[in-house]
Amino acid sequence: MPSIKEVAEVAGVSVGTVSHVITGSVPVSEELRLKVQTAIRGLNYHPNHVARSLKTSKTRTLGIIVPDMTISFFPQVIRGAETAARKRGYALIAVNSDDDGERQKELLQKELLSLLRSQRVQGILLVIAAAPTPIGQISRILDAEIPVVCLDRIPDRVPVDSVSVDDSEAAAIGVEHLISMGFRRIALVTGPLALKNERGRLQGYRQAMQRAGIPVEQSLIWQGNLRAADVAALCREKLAVASARPEAVFSTNGPTALGVLRAFRDCGLSTPRDIAFATFDELTVDDLFFPSVTTVVQPAYDIGFRAADLLLDRIERVEGLADTITIRLTATLKVRDSSQRPERALPNFL
């Protein structure tokens, strides 16, 4: 197995320069960096991060907590974070909170905090659970000068670095599209409003309706949770009376969207012929749906990448950073078949 000394000899640089290129701890000129990277590839050299961690008491490892890795949005976030970490010589440990407040509390108070204190994890990327904001746990970690960056779901009343989309603006894009298609009675199906991002999406719905001069009917705001079966039951009840049905439905997240679609099926409704539909977040199995689903898409990979990059800047004490950094990325609208006017309707789902 080649050594770092051999890499230095092949590249014609010092061992220290090779180390700087690998760790990113000290700036190196582009010319020297390319020489070192060429030597590393030529020798098939793999740095011994374990040995380095024994010397420095740091493993160059980040932790990320997400609510549910089976929701397609979060694996993309993790991939983006992992790419950013790897580019700067760090590894990433992903942990699932099961979208449970007690499980999240356990992670922040015991498991990850133990790893942080032992320097086996040097910072945390956090997507909070659908539960009351863990203000105490996050504050204690920040008070200990351990970097934390929150992403997607931003906690209330905690001055913490964060990366997400502008939820209000993104939801408004989806609702305004439905309005542009001629729909006026548009129902909104939300997740738990304990989450700040869900409240932002509700606000975006209200703003879009008000800007179009359409009165907001409280009876068309259906508050659900993040369990598709529960949302389906809620929507079946709301859709049971034909005369009260909305012309279109907008859901504020992927799991909720699956619940809405189950309810359509159970009620014998097809979209868009009987009722139009659009959602926030791509569905896990979107390619199996026909007609295809109109979606407000978050840049999940970029959210993970930018959050990890920001966390690493904090860990490496990059100069010039503000006390708290807020990054808001742009969501995009993918117009597909499910939001078309009834006269242009396509066959039923599945």
PDB file of C-alpha atoms in Angstrom, residues 35-321:
ATOM      1  CA  LYS A  35       0.063  17.475  -9.047  1.00  0.00           C
ATOM      2  CA  VAL A  36      -0.907  15.882  -5.751  1.00  0.00           C
ATOM      3  CA  GLN A  37      -4.265  14.644  -7.043  1.00  0.00           C
ATOM      4  CA  THR A  38      -2.594  13.138 -10.108  1.00  0.00           C
ATOM      5  CA  ALA A  39      -0.088  11.336  -7.883  1.00  0.00           C
ATOM      6  CA  ILE A  40      -2.856  10.062  -5.605  1.00  0.00           C
ATOM      7  CA  ARG A  41      -4.785   8.636  -8.547  1.00  0.00           C
ATOM      8  CA  GLY A  42      -1.661   7.159 -10.133  1.00  0.00           C
ATOM      9  CA  LEU A  43      -0.623   5.385  -6.925  1.00  0.00           C
ATOM     10  CA  ASN A  44      -4.217   4.542  -5.921  1.00  0.00           C
ATOM     11  CA  TYR A  45      -3.454   6.088  -2.535  1.00  0.00           C
ATOM     12  CA  HIS A  46      -6.133   6.118   0.188  1.00  0.00           C
ATOM     13  CA  PRO A  47      -5.541   8.362   3.219  1.00  0.00           C
ATOM     14  CA  ASN A  48      -5.622   6.632   6.590  1.00  0.00           C
ATOM     15  CA  HIS A  49      -8.283   8.739   8.275  1.00  0.00           C
ATOM     16  CA  VAL A  50      -8.348   6.489  11.332  1.00  0.00           C
ATOM     17  CA  ALA A  51      -4.651   7.057  12.032  1.00  0.00           C
ATOM     18  CA  ARG A  52      -5.079  10.785  11.510  1.00  0.00           C
ATOM     19  CA  SER A  53      -8.013  10.879  13.928  1.00  0.00           C
ATOM     20  CA  LEU A  54      -5.914   9.237  16.639  1.00  0.00           C
ATOM     21  CA  LYS A  55      -3.396  12.058  16.317  1.00  0.00           C
ATOM     22  CA  THR A  56      -5.886  14.908  16.114  1.00  0.00           C
ATOM     23  CA  SER A  57      -8.762  13.515  18.254  1.00  0.00           C
ATOM     24  CA  LYS A  58     -11.015  14.327  15.292  1.00  0.00           C
ATOM     25  CA  THR A  59     -12.398  11.882  12.748  1.00  0.00           C
ATOM     26  CA  ARG A  60     -13.517  14.477  10.166  1.00  0.00           C
ATOM     27  CA  THR A  61     -17.035  13.080  10.398  1.00  0.00           C
ATOM     28  CA  LEU A  62     -20.395  14.864  10.276  1.00  0.00           C
ATOM     29  CA  GLY A  63     -23.765  13.652  11.526  1.00  0.00           C
ATOM     30  CA  ILE A  64     -27.105  14.187   9.804  1.00  0.00           C
ATOM     31  CA  ILE A  65     -30.506  13.521  11.376  1.00  0.00           C
ATOM     32  CA  VAL A  66     -33.486  13.156   9.025  1.00  0.00           C
ATOM     33  CA  PRO A  67     -37.093  12.258   9.882  1.00  0.00           C
ATOM     34  CA  ASP A  68     -37.655   9.380   7.454  1.00  0.00           C
ATOM     35  CA  MET A  69     -35.164   7.982   4.962  1.00  0.00           C
ATOM     36  CA  THR A  70     -37.962   6.239   3.040  1.00  0.00           C
ATOM     37  CA  ILE A  71     -39.306   9.623   1.855  1.00  0.00           C
ATOM     38  CA  SER A  72     -37.502  10.262  -1.435  1.00  0.00           C
ATOM     39  CA  PHE A  73     -36.638  13.868  -0.551  1.00  0.00           C
ATOM     40  CA  PHE A  74     -34.293  12.924   2.291  1.00  0.00           C
ATOM     41  CA  PRO A  75     -31.986  10.459   0.481  1.00  0.00           C
ATOM     42  CA  GLN A  76     -31.360  13.229  -2.060  1.00  0.00           C
ATOM     43  CA  VAL A  77     -30.538  15.649   0.770  1.00  0.00           C
ATOM     44  CA  ILE A  78     -28.135  13.082   2.252  1.00  0.00           C
ATOM     45  CA  ARG A  79     -26.464  12.538  -1.119  1.00  0.00           C
ATOM     46  CA  GLY A  80     -25.861  16.252  -1.526  1.00  0.00           C
ATOM     47  CA  ALA A  81     -24.454  16.555   1.999  1.00  0.00           C
ATOM     48  CA  GLU A  82     -22.244  13.508   1.515  1.00  0.00           C
ATOM     49  CA  THR A  83     -20.814  14.916  -1.728  1.00  0.00           C
ATOM     50  CA  ALA A  84     -19.961  18.235  -0.077  1.00  0.00           C
ATOM     51  CA  ALA A  85     -18.391  16.447   2.898  1.00  0.00           C
ATOM     52  CA  ARG A  86     -16.348  14.102   0.736  1.00  0.00           C
ATOM     53  CA  LYS A  87     -14.963  16.965  -1.342  1.00  0.00           C
ATOM     54  CA  ARG A  88     -13.469  18.421   1.824  1.00  0.00           C
ATOM     55  CA  GLY A  89     -12.193  15.143   3.248  1.00  0.00           C
ATOM     56  CA  TYR A  90     -15.076  14.405   5.644  1.00  0.00           C
ATOM     57  CA  ALA A  91     -17.406  11.444   6.070  1.00  0.00           C
ATOM     58  CA  LEU A  92     -21.113  11.546   6.909  1.00  0.00           C
ATOM     59  CA  ILE A  93     -23.161   9.465   9.364  1.00  0.00           C
ATOM     60  CA  ALA A  94     -26.930   9.459   8.685  1.00  0.00           C
ATOM     61  CA  VAL A  95     -29.422   8.786  11.479  1.00  0.00           C
ATOM     62  CA  ASN A  96     -33.213   8.396  11.294  1.00  0.00           C
ATOM     63  CA  SER A  97     -35.430  10.107  13.896  1.00  0.00           C
ATOM     64  CA  ASP A  98     -38.606   8.332  12.683  1.00  0.00           C
ATOM     65  CA  ASP A  99     -40.232  11.794  12.738  1.00  0.00           C
ATOM     66  CA  ASP A 100     -40.672  11.199  16.461  1.00  0.00           C
ATOM     67  CA  GLY A 101     -40.032  13.928  19.024  1.00  0.00           C
ATOM     68  CA  GLU A 102     -38.872  11.524  21.734  1.00  0.00           C
ATOM     69  CA  ARG A 103     -36.511   9.712  19.379  1.00  0.00           C
ATOM     70  CA  GLN A 104     -35.109  13.080  18.247  1.00  0.00           C
ATOM     71  CA  LYS A 105     -34.636  14.142  21.869  1.00  0.00           C
ATOM     72  CA  GLU A 106     -32.786  10.906  22.577  1.00  0.00           C
ATOM     73  CA  LEU A 107     -30.507  11.471  19.600  1.00  0.00           C
ATOM     74  CA  LEU A 108     -29.707  15.072  20.481  1.00  0.00           C
ATOM     75  CA  GLN A 109     -29.317  14.480  24.210  1.00  0.00           C
ATOM     76  CA  LYS A 110     -27.508  11.156  24.261  1.00  0.00           C
ATOM     77  CA  GLU A 111     -26.300   9.389  21.138  1.00  0.00           C
ATOM     78  CA  LEU A 112     -25.074  12.199  18.901  1.00  0.00           C
ATOM     79  CA  LEU A 113     -24.122  14.435  21.802  1.00  0.00           C
ATOM     80  CA  SER A 114     -21.868  11.642  23.079  1.00  0.00           C
ATOM     81  CA  LEU A 115     -20.263  11.409  19.641  1.00  0.00           C
ATOM     82  CA  LEU A 116     -19.849  15.184  19.522  1.00  0.00           C
ATOM     83  CA  ARG A 117     -18.220  15.366  22.924  1.00  0.00           C
ATOM     84  CA  SER A 118     -15.765  12.617  22.016  1.00  0.00           C
ATOM     85  CA  GLN A 119     -14.984  14.457  18.738  1.00  0.00           C
ATOM     86  CA  ARG A 120     -16.112  11.441  16.727  1.00  0.00           C
ATOM     87  CA  VAL A 121     -18.695  13.711  15.065  1.00  0.00           C
ATOM     88  CA  GLN A 122     -17.720  17.355  14.620  1.00  0.00           C
ATOM     89  CA  GLY A 123     -21.032  18.924  13.631  1.00  0.00           C
ATOM     90  CA  ILE A 124     -24.701  18.174  12.973  1.00  0.00           C
ATOM     91  CA  LEU A 125     -27.020  18.650  10.024  1.00  0.00           C
ATOM     92  CA  LEU A 126     -30.556  18.532  11.401  1.00  0.00           C
ATOM     93  CA  VAL A 127     -34.003  18.149   9.876  1.00  0.00           C
ATOM     94  CA  ILE A 128     -36.280  18.479  12.891  1.00  0.00           C
ATOM     95  CA  ALA A 129     -39.090  16.008  13.569  1.00  0.00           C
ATOM     96  CA  ALA A 130     -42.786  16.849  13.307  1.00  0.00           C
ATOM     97  CA  ALA A 131     -42.936  17.664  17.012  1.00  0.00           C
ATOM     98  CA  PRO A 132     -42.442  20.709  19.234  1.00  0.00           C
ATOM     99  CA  THR A 133     -39.177  22.459  18.363  1.00  0.00           C
ATOM    100  CA  PRO A 134     -36.308  20.955  20.434  1.00  0.00           C
ATOM    101  CA  ILE A 135     -35.208  24.420  21.554  1.00  0.00           C
ATOM    102  CA  GLY A 136     -33.387  23.231  24.679  1.00  0.00           C
ATOM    103  CA  GLN A 137     -31.367  20.509  22.972  1.00  0.00           C
ATOM    104  CA  ILE A 138     -30.315  22.677  20.029  1.00  0.00           C
ATOM    105  CA  SER A 139     -29.443  25.593  22.299  1.00  0.00           C
ATOM    106  CA  ARG A 140     -27.262  23.422  24.547  1.00  0.00           C
ATOM    107  CA  ILE A 141     -25.349  22.089  21.545  1.00  0.00           C
ATOM    108  CA  LEU A 142     -24.837  25.608  20.173  1.00  0.00           C
ATOM    109  CA  ASP A 143     -23.791  26.884  23.614  1.00  0.00           C
ATOM    110  CA  ALA A 144     -21.116  24.186  23.626  1.00  0.00           C
ATOM    111  CA  GLU A 145     -19.829  25.756  20.376  1.00  0.00           C
ATOM    112  CA  ILE A 146     -20.711  22.676  18.359  1.00  0.00           C
ATOM    113  CA  PRO A 147     -21.833  23.690  14.843  1.00  0.00           C
ATOM    114  CA  VAL A 148     -25.398  22.885  13.802  1.00  0.00           C
ATOM    115  CA  VAL A 149     -27.091  23.638  10.486  1.00  0.00           C
ATOM    116  CA  CYS A 150     -30.828  23.038  10.133  1.00  0.00           C
ATOM    117  CA  LEU A 151     -32.264  22.223   6.739  1.00  0.00           C
ATOM    118  CA  ASP A 152     -35.695  21.970   5.131  1.00  0.00           C
ATOM    119  CA  ARG A 153     -37.618  22.217   8.422  1.00  0.00           C
ATOM    120  CA  ILE A 154     -36.381  25.316  10.231  1.00  0.00           C
ATOM    121  CA  PRO A 155     -36.984  25.508  14.005  1.00  0.00           C
ATOM    122  CA  ASP A 156     -38.817  28.371  15.664  1.00  0.00           C
ATOM    123  CA  ARG A 157     -37.120  30.781  18.057  1.00  0.00           C
ATOM    124  CA  VAL A 158     -33.614  29.327  17.677  1.00  0.00           C
ATOM    125  CA  PRO A 159     -30.880  31.472  16.044  1.00  0.00           C
ATOM    126  CA  VAL A 160     -29.298  28.697  13.990  1.00  0.00           C
ATOM    127  CA  ASP A 161     -27.775  28.459  10.500  1.00  0.00           C
ATOM    128  CA  SER A 162     -30.304  27.085   8.020  1.00  0.00           C
ATOM    129  CA  VAL A 163     -30.781  26.060   4.395  1.00  0.00           C
ATOM    130  CA  SER A 164     -34.202  25.574   2.793  1.00  0.00           C
ATOM    131  CA  VAL A 165     -36.481  26.944   0.109  1.00  0.00           C
ATOM    132  CA  ASP A 166     -38.780  29.897   0.696  1.00  0.00           C
ATOM    133  CA  ASP A 167     -41.789  27.750   1.626  1.00  0.00           C
ATOM    134  CA  SER A 168     -44.368  30.495   1.278  1.00  0.00           C
ATOM    135  CA  GLU A 169     -43.179  31.551  -2.167  1.00  0.00           C
ATOM    136  CA  ALA A 170     -42.815  27.947  -3.365  1.00  0.00           C
ATOM    137  CA  ALA A 171     -46.337  26.960  -2.312  1.00  0.00           C
ATOM    138  CA  ALA A 172     -47.733  30.107  -3.925  1.00  0.00           C
ATOM    139  CA  ILE A 173     -46.182  29.034  -7.230  1.00  0.00           C
ATOM    140  CA  GLY A 174     -48.155  25.786  -7.154  1.00  0.00           C
ATOM    141  CA  VAL A 175     -51.445  27.382  -6.126  1.00  0.00           C
ATOM    142  CA  GLU A 176     -51.073  30.192  -8.669  1.00  0.00           C
ATOM    143  CA  HIS A 177     -50.607  27.569 -11.367  1.00  0.00           C
ATOM    144  CA  LEU A 178     -53.921  25.938 -10.421  1.00  0.00           C
ATOM    145  CA  ILE A 179     -55.576  29.351 -10.453  1.00  0.00           C
ATOM    146  CA  SER A 180     -54.091  30.053 -13.900  1.00  0.00           C
ATOM    147  CA  MET A 181     -55.753  26.849 -15.135  1.00  0.00           C
ATOM    148  CA  GLY A 182     -59.123  28.350 -14.190  1.00  0.00           C
ATOM    149  CA  PHE A 183     -59.740  26.670 -10.831  1.00  0.00           C
ATOM    150  CA  ARG A 184     -61.239  28.745  -8.024  1.00  0.00           C
ATOM    151  CA  ARG A 185     -62.299  26.320  -5.275  1.00  0.00           C
ATOM    152  CA  ILE A 186     -58.888  24.942  -4.367  1.00  0.00           C
ATOM    153  CA  ALA A 187     -58.441  22.834  -1.244  1.00  0.00           C
ATOM    154  CA  LEU A 188     -55.162  22.755   0.652  1.00  0.00           C
ATOM    155  CA  VAL A 189     -54.054  19.592   2.446  1.00  0.00           C
ATOM    156  CA  THR A 190     -51.268  20.306   4.936  1.00  0.00           C
ATOM    157  CA  GLY A 191     -48.981  18.394   7.240  1.00  0.00           C
ATOM    158  CA  PRO A 192     -48.736  19.262  10.954  1.00  0.00           C
ATOM    159  CA  LEU A 193     -48.781  23.018  11.456  1.00  0.00           C
ATOM    160  CA  ALA A 194     -46.387  22.639  14.375  1.00  0.00           C
ATOM    161  CA  LEU A 195     -43.751  22.693  11.608  1.00  0.00           C
ATOM    162  CA  LYS A 196     -42.703  26.149  10.484  1.00  0.00           C
ATOM    163  CA  ASN A 197     -42.353  25.076   6.847  1.00  0.00           C
ATOM    164  CA  GLU A 198     -45.931  23.762   6.787  1.00  0.00           C
ATOM    165  CA  ARG A 199     -47.173  27.075   8.175  1.00  0.00           C
ATOM    166  CA  GLY A 200     -45.170  28.848   5.482  1.00  0.00           C
ATOM    167  CA  ARG A 201     -46.820  26.753   2.784  1.00  0.00           C
ATOM    168  CA  LEU A 202     -50.247  27.524   4.232  1.00  0.00           C
ATOM    169  CA  GLN A 203     -49.318  31.214   4.118  1.00  0.00           C
ATOM    170  CA  GLY A 204     -48.295  30.854   0.460  1.00  0.00           C
ATOM    171  CA  TYR A 205     -51.683  29.316  -0.347  1.00  0.00           C
ATOM    172  CA  ARG A 206     -53.504  32.179   1.348  1.00  0.00           C
ATOM    173  CA  GLN A 207     -51.380  34.790  -0.404  1.00  0.00           C
ATOM    174  CA  ALA A 208     -51.898  33.236  -3.846  1.00  0.00           C
ATOM    175  CA  MET A 209     -55.662  33.098  -3.354  1.00  0.00           C
ATOM    176  CA  GLN A 210     -55.846  36.648  -2.021  1.00  0.00           C
ATOM    177  CA  ARG A 211     -53.719  38.026  -4.876  1.00  0.00           C
ATOM    178  CA  ALA A 212     -56.160  36.450  -7.318  1.00  0.00           C
ATOM    179  CA  GLY A 213     -59.120  37.975  -5.477  1.00  0.00           C
ATOM    180  CA  ILE A 214     -60.440  34.567  -4.430  1.00  0.00           C
ATOM    181  CA  PRO A 215     -61.890  34.337  -0.907  1.00  0.00           C
ATOM    182  CA  VAL A 216     -60.128  31.764   1.271  1.00  0.00           C
ATOM    183  CA  GLU A 217     -62.656  29.214   2.545  1.00  0.00           C
ATOM    184  CA  GLN A 218     -61.585  27.795   5.903  1.00  0.00           C
ATOM    185  CA  SER A 219     -63.529  24.638   5.083  1.00  0.00           C
ATOM    186  CA  LEU A 220     -61.082  23.990   2.218  1.00  0.00           C
ATOM    187  CA  ILE A 221     -58.008  23.978   4.475  1.00  0.00           C
ATOM    188  CA  TRP A 222     -57.579  20.357   5.555  1.00  0.00           C
ATOM    189  CA  GLN A 223     -54.933  19.882   8.228  1.00  0.00           C
ATOM    190  CA  GLY A 224     -53.456  16.401   8.273  1.00  0.00           C
ATOM    191  CA  ASN A 225     -50.232  14.744   9.331  1.00  0.00           C
ATOM    192  CA  LEU A 226     -47.354  12.969   7.592  1.00  0.00           C
ATOM    193  CA  ARG A 227     -48.975   9.512   7.520  1.00  0.00           C
ATOM    194  CA  ALA A 228     -50.545   8.773   4.145  1.00  0.00           C
ATOM    195  CA  ALA A 229     -53.222   6.465   5.589  1.00  0.00           C
ATOM    196  CA  ASP A 230     -54.442   9.151   8.008  1.00  0.00           C
ATOM    197  CA  VAL A 231     -54.495  11.793   5.289  1.00  0.00           C
ATOM    198  CA  ALA A 232     -56.446   9.454   3.005  1.00  0.00           C
ATOM    199  CA  ALA A 233     -59.092   8.982   5.712  1.00  0.00           C
ATOM    200  CA  LEU A 234     -59.326  12.751   6.229  1.00  0.00           C
ATOM    201  CA  CYS A 235     -59.718  13.406   2.503  1.00  0.00           C
ATOM    202  CA  ARG A 236     -62.281  10.634   2.009  1.00  0.00           C
ATOM    203  CA  GLU A 237     -64.460  12.348   4.595  1.00  0.00           C
ATOM    204  CA  LYS A 238     -64.020  15.756   2.955  1.00  0.00           C
ATOM    205  CA  LEU A 239     -64.699  14.419  -0.546  1.00  0.00           C
ATOM    206  CA  ALA A 240     -67.765  12.360   0.407  1.00  0.00           C
ATOM    207  CA  VAL A 241     -70.250  15.167  -0.338  1.00  0.00           C
ATOM    208  CA  ALA A 242     -70.133  15.765  -4.083  1.00  0.00           C
ATOM    209  CA  SER A 243     -71.700  19.231  -3.897  1.00  0.00           C
ATOM    210  CA  ALA A 244     -68.978  20.435  -1.511  1.00  0.00           C
ATOM    211  CA  ARG A 245     -65.993  19.038  -3.413  1.00  0.00           C
ATOM    212  CA  PRO A 246     -63.258  21.452  -4.511  1.00  0.00           C
ATOM    213  CA  GLU A 247     -62.268  21.783  -8.142  1.00  0.00           C
ATOM    214  CA  ALA A 248     -58.604  21.176  -7.301  1.00  0.00           C
ATOM    215  CA  VAL A 249     -56.392  20.084  -4.415  1.00  0.00           C
ATOM    216  CA  PHE A 250     -52.874  21.240  -3.519  1.00  0.00           C
ATOM    217  CA  SER A 251     -50.903  19.193  -0.980  1.00  0.00           C
ATOM    218  CA  THR A 252     -47.951  20.613   0.931  1.00  0.00           C
ATOM    219  CA  ASN A 253     -45.614  17.583   1.002  1.00  0.00           C
ATOM    220  CA  GLY A 254     -44.987  14.155  -0.527  1.00  0.00           C
ATOM    221  CA  PRO A 255     -46.497  11.862   2.158  1.00  0.00           C
ATOM    222  CA  THR A 256     -49.624  14.014   2.265  1.00  0.00           C
ATOM    223  CA  ALA A 257     -49.861  13.857  -1.532  1.00  0.00           C
ATOM    224  CA  LEU A 258     -49.885  10.050  -1.440  1.00  0.00           C
ATOM    225  CA  GLY A 259     -52.753  10.214   1.047  1.00  0.00           C
ATOM    226  CA  VAL A 260     -54.718  12.538  -1.232  1.00  0.00           C
ATOM    227  CA  LEU A 261     -54.248  10.242  -4.212  1.00  0.00           C
ATOM    228  CA  ARG A 262     -55.396   7.229  -2.179  1.00  0.00           C
ATOM    229  CA  ALA A 263     -58.528   9.149  -1.245  1.00  0.00           C
ATOM    230  CA  PHE A 264     -59.217   9.986  -4.895  1.00  0.00           C
ATOM    231  CA  ARG A 265     -58.960   6.297  -5.743  1.00  0.00           C
ATOM    232  CA  ASP A 266     -61.148   5.215  -2.823  1.00  0.00           C
ATOM    233  CA  CYS A 267     -63.813   7.783  -3.751  1.00  0.00           C
ATOM    234  CA  GLY A 268     -63.808   6.701  -7.406  1.00  0.00           C
ATOM    235  CA  LEU A 269     -62.455  10.056  -8.551  1.00  0.00           C
ATOM    236  CA  SER A 270     -59.990  10.464 -11.384  1.00  0.00           C
ATOM    237  CA  THR A 271     -57.600  13.340 -11.805  1.00  0.00           C
ATOM    238  CA  PRO A 272     -57.708  15.643 -13.608  1.00  0.00           C
ATOM    239  CA  ARG A 273     -61.133  14.703 -15.046  1.00  0.00           C
ATOM    240  CA  ASP A 274     -63.027  14.889 -11.742  1.00  0.00           C
ATOM    241  CA  ILE A 275     -60.596  16.916  -9.672  1.00  0.00           C
ATOM    242  CA  ALA A 276     -57.263  18.580 -10.472  1.00  0.00           C
ATOM    243  CA  PHE A 277     -54.212  18.016  -8.308  1.00  0.00           C
ATOM    244  CA  ALA A 278     -50.738  19.436  -7.621  1.00  0.00           C
ATOM    245  CA  THR A 279     -48.291  18.844  -4.806  1.00  0.00           C
ATOM    246  CA  PHE A 280     -45.224  20.176  -3.048  1.00  0.00           C
ATOM    247  CA  ASP A 281     -42.338  17.637  -3.390  1.00  0.00           C
ATOM    248  CA  GLU A 282     -41.785  14.868  -5.889  1.00  0.00           C
ATOM    249  CA  LEU A 283     -43.469  11.568  -5.067  1.00  0.00           C
ATOM    250  CA  THR A 284     -41.411   8.493  -4.256  1.00  0.00           C
ATOM    251  CA  VAL A 285     -42.842   6.558  -7.205  1.00  0.00           C
ATOM    252  CA  ASP A 286     -43.841   9.460  -9.431  1.00  0.00           C
ATOM    253  CA  ASP A 287     -43.008   7.585 -12.631  1.00  0.00           C
ATOM    254  CA  LEU A 288     -45.710   4.988 -11.820  1.00  0.00           C
ATOM    255  CA  PHE A 289     -48.521   7.547 -11.815  1.00  0.00           C
ATOM    256  CA  PHE A 290     -50.603   8.227 -14.882  1.00  0.00           C
ATOM    257  CA  PRO A 291     -51.536  10.937 -15.488  1.00  0.00           C
ATOM    258  CA  SER A 292     -48.263  12.407 -14.227  1.00  0.00           C
ATOM    259  CA  VAL A 293     -48.348  14.696 -11.183  1.00  0.00           C
ATOM    260  CA  THR A 294     -47.759  18.460 -11.292  1.00  0.00           C
ATOM    261  CA  THR A 295     -45.158  19.211  -8.625  1.00  0.00           C
ATOM    262  CA  VAL A 296     -43.368  22.055  -6.861  1.00  0.00           C
ATOM    263  CA  VAL A 297     -39.863  20.601  -6.671  1.00  0.00           C
ATOM    264  CA  GLN A 298     -37.352  21.481  -3.982  1.00  0.00           C
ATOM    265  CA  PRO A 299     -33.638  21.302  -4.949  1.00  0.00           C
ATOM    266  CA  ALA A 300     -33.073  18.524  -2.389  1.00  0.00           C
ATOM    267  CA  TYR A 301     -29.518  17.664  -3.453  1.00  0.00           C
ATOM    268  CA  ASP A 302     -28.485  21.334  -3.409  1.00  0.00           C
ATOM    269  CA  ILE A 303     -30.073  21.849   0.019  1.00  0.00           C
ATOM    270  CA  GLY A 304     -27.952  19.010   1.410  1.00  0.00           C
ATOM    271  CA  PHE A 305     -24.806  20.195  -0.363  1.00  0.00           C
ATOM    272  CA  ARG A 306     -25.116  23.832   0.717  1.00  0.00           C
ATOM    273  CA  ALA A 307     -25.956  22.855   4.298  1.00  0.00           C
ATOM    274  CA  ALA A 308     -22.921  20.573   4.603  1.00  0.00           C
ATOM    275  CA  ASP A 309     -20.686  23.197   3.008  1.00  0.00           C
ATOM    276  CA  LEU A 310     -21.897  25.795   5.505  1.00  0.00           C
ATOM    277  CA  LEU A 311     -21.408  23.376   8.407  1.00  0.00           C
ATOM    278  CA  LEU A 312     -17.837  22.691   7.297  1.00  0.00           C
ATOM    279  CA  ASP A 313     -17.152  26.430   7.071  1.00  0.00           C
ATOM    280  CA  ARG A 314     -18.232  26.673  10.711  1.00  0.00           C
ATOM    281  CA  ILE A 315     -16.117  23.690  11.756  1.00  0.00           C
ATOM    282  CA  GLU A 316     -13.050  25.021   9.960  1.00  0.00           C
ATOM    283  CA  ARG A 317     -13.704  28.541  11.296  1.00  0.00           C
ATOM    284  CA  VAL A 318     -13.774  30.253   7.909  1.00  0.00           C
ATOM    285  CA  GLU A 319     -13.391  33.981   8.447  1.00  0.00           C
ATOM    286  CA  GLY A 320     -16.046  36.545   7.604  1.00  0.00           C
ATOM    287  CA  LEU A 321     -19.122  34.429   8.358  1.00  0.00           C
TER     288      LEU A 321
END
